[in-house]
PDB file of C-alpha atoms in Angstrom:
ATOM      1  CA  UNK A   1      12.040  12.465  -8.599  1.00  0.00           C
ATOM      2  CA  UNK A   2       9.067  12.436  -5.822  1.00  0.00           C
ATOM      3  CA  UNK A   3       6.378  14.781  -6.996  1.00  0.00           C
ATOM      4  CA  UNK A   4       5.942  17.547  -4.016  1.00  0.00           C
ATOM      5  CA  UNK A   5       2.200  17.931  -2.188  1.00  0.00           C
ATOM      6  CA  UNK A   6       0.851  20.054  -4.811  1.00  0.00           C
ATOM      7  CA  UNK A   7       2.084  18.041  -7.687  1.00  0.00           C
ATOM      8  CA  UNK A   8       0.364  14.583  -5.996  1.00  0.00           C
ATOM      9  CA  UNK A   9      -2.960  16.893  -5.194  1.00  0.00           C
ATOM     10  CA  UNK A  10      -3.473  17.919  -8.586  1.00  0.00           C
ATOM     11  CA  UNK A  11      -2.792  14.459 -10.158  1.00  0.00           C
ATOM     12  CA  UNK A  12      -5.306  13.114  -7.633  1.00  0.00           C
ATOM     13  CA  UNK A  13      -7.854  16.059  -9.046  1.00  0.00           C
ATOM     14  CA  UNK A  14      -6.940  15.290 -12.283  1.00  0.00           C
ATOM     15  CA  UNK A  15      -7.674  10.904 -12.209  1.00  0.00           C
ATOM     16  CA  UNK A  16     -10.513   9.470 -12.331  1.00  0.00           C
ATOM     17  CA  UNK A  17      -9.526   6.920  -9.641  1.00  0.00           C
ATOM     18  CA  UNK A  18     -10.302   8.975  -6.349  1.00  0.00           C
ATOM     19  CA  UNK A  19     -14.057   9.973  -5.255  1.00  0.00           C
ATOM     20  CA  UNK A  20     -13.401  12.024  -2.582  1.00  0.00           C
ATOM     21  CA  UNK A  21     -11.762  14.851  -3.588  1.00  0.00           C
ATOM     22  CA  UNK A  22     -12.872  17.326  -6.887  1.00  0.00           C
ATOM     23  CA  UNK A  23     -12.249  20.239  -8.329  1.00  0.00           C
ATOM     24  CA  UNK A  24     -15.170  22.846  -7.200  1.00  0.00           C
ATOM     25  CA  UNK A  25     -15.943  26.539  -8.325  1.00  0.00           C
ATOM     26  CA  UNK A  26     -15.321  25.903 -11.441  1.00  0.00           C
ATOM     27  CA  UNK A  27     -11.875  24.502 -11.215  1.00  0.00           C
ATOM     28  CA  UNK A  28     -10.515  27.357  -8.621  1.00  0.00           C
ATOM     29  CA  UNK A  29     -10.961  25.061  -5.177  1.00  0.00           C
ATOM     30  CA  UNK A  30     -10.458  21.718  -3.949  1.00  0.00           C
ATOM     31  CA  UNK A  31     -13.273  20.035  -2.113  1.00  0.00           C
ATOM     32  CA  UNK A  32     -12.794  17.088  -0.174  1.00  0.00           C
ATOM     33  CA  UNK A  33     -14.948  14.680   1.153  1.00  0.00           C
ATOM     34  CA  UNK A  34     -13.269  14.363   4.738  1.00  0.00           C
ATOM     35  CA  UNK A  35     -14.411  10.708   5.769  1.00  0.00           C
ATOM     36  CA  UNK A  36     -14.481   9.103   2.410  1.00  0.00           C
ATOM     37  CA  UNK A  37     -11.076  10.992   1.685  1.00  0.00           C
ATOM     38  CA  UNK A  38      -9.979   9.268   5.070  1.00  0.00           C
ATOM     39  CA  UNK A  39     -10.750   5.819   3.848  1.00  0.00           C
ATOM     40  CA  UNK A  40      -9.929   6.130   0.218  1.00  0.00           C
ATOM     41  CA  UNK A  41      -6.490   7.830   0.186  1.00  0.00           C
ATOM     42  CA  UNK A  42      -5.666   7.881   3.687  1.00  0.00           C
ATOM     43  CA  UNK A  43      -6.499   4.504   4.556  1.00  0.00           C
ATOM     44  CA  UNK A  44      -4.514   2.647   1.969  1.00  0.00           C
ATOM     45  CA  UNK A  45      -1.724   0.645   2.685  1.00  0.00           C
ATOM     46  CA  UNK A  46       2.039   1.424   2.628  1.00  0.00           C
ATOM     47  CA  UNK A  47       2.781   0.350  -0.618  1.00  0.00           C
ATOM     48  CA  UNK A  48      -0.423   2.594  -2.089  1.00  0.00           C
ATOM     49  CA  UNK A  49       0.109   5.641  -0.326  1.00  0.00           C
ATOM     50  CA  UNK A  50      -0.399   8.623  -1.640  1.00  0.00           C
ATOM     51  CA  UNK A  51       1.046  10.672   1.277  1.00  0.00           C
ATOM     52  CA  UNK A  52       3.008   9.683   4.020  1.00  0.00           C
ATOM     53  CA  UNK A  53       0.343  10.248   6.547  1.00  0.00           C
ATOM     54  CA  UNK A  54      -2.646   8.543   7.610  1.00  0.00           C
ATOM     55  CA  UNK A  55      -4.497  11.310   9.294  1.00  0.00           C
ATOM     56  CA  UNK A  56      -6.734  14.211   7.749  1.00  0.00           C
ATOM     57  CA  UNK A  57      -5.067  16.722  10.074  1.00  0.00           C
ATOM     58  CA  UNK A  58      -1.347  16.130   8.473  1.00  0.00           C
ATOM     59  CA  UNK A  59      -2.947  16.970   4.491  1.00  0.00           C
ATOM     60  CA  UNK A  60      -4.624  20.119   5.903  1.00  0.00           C
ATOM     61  CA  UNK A  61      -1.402  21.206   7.776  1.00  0.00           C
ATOM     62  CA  UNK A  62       0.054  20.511   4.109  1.00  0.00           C
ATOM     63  CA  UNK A  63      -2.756  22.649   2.364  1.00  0.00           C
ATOM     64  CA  UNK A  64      -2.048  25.488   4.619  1.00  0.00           C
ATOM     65  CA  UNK A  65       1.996  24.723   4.264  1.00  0.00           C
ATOM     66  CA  UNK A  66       1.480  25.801   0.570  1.00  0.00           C
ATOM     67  CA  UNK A  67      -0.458  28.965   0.775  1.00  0.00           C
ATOM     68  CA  UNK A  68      -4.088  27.271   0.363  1.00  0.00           C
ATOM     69  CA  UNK A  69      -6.755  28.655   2.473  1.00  0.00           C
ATOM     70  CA  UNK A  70     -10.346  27.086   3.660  1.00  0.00           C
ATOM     71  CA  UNK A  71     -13.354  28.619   2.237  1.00  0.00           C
ATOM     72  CA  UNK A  72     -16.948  28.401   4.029  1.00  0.00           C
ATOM     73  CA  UNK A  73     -19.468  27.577   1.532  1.00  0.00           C
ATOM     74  CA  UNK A  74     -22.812  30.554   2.322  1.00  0.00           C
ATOM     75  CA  UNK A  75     -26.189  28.761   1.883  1.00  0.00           C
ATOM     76  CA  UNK A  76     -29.481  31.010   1.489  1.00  0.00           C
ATOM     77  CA  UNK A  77     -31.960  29.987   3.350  1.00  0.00           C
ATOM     78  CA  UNK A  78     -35.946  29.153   2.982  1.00  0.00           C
ATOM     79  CA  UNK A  79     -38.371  30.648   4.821  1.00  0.00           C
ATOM     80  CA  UNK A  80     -40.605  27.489   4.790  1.00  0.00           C
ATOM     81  CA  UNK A  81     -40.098  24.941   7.840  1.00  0.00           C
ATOM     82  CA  UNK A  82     -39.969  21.740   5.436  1.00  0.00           C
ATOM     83  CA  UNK A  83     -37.512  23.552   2.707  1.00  0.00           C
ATOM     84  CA  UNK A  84     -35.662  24.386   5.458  1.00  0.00           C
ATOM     85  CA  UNK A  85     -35.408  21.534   7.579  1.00  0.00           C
ATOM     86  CA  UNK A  86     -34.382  19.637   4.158  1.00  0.00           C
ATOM     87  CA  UNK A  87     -32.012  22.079   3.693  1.00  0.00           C
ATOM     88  CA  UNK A  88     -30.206  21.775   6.909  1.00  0.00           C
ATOM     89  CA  UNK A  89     -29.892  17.885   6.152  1.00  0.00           C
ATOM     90  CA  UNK A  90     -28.012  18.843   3.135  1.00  0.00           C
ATOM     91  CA  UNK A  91     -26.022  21.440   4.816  1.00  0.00           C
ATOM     92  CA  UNK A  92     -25.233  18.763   7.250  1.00  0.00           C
ATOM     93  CA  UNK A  93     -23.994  16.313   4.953  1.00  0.00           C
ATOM     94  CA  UNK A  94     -22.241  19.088   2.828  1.00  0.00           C
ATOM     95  CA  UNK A  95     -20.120  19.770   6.394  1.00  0.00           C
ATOM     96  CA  UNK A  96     -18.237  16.793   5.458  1.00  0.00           C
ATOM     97  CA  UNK A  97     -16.839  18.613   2.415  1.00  0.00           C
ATOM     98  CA  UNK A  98     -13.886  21.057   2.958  1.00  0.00           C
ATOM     99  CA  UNK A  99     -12.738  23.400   0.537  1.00  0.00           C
ATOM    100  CA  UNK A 100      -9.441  25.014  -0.105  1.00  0.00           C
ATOM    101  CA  UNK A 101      -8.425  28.199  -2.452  1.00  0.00           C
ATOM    102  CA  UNK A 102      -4.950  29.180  -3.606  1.00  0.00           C
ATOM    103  CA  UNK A 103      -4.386  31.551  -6.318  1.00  0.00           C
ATOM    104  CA  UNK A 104      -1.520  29.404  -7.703  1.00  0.00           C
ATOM    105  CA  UNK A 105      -4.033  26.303  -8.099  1.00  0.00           C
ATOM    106  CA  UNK A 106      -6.397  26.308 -10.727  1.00  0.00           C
ATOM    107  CA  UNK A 107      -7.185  24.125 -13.012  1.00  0.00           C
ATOM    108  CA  UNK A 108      -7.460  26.230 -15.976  1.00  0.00           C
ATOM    109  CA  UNK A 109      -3.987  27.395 -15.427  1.00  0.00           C
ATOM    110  CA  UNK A 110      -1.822  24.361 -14.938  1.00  0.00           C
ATOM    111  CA  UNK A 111       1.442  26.352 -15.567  1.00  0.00           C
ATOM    112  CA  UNK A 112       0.880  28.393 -12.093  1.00  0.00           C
ATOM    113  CA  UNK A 113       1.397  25.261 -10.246  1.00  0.00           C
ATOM    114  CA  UNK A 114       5.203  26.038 -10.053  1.00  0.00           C
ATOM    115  CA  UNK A 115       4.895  28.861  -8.509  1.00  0.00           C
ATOM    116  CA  UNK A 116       3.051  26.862  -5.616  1.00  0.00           C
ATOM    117  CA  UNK A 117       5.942  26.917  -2.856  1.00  0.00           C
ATOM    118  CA  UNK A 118       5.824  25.626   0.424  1.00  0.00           C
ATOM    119  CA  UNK A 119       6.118  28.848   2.575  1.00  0.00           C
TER     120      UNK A 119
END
């Protein structure tokens, strides 16, 4: 049988092979890395796909299909101009990174992951 979305999301999480997407917060979110997810999983060919899609837009309407919601990441701040301006380029890179949250998908409970239904 075809594995469903979160089924292929969590093997992806779970291999070695793929770069762009990791578990975060300690195995409770998934972080992607939007442009190198985009080239690495999304621009393979049609025999490698991993989903039937080759746009971003189509694995977040997924994500949100299956209960998963996006999480902003809160950075503190420095009050010095050159921790701060170095700051901001890392805050700038980090933008590329989306993270999603559902209670059903965590790492250190693999057995919730049936309960992950497409609403």
């Amino acid at each position: 049988l075809p594995l469903c979305f979160p089924e292929k999301l969590w093997k992806m999480l779970e291999s070695d092979q793929f770069r762009s997407i990791w578990w975060s917060e300690g195995g409770k979110c998934v972080a992607i890395n939007k442009d190198l997810f985009e080239e690495e999983v999304l621009g393979r060919g049609v025999c490698q796909r991993v989903f039937n899609t080759q746009h971003i837009k189509s694995v977040i309407r997924q994500l949100n299909l299956y209960g998963f919601t996006k999480v902003q990441r809160d950075f503190q701040r420095s009050a010095s101009l050159p921790e701060f301006l170095s700051e901001e380029a890392a805050a700038s890179a980090h933008s590329q990174i989306l993270y999603y949250y559902n209670p059903s998908f965590n790492r250190a409970h693999p057995w919730l992951l049936g309960t992950c239904k497409r609403r």
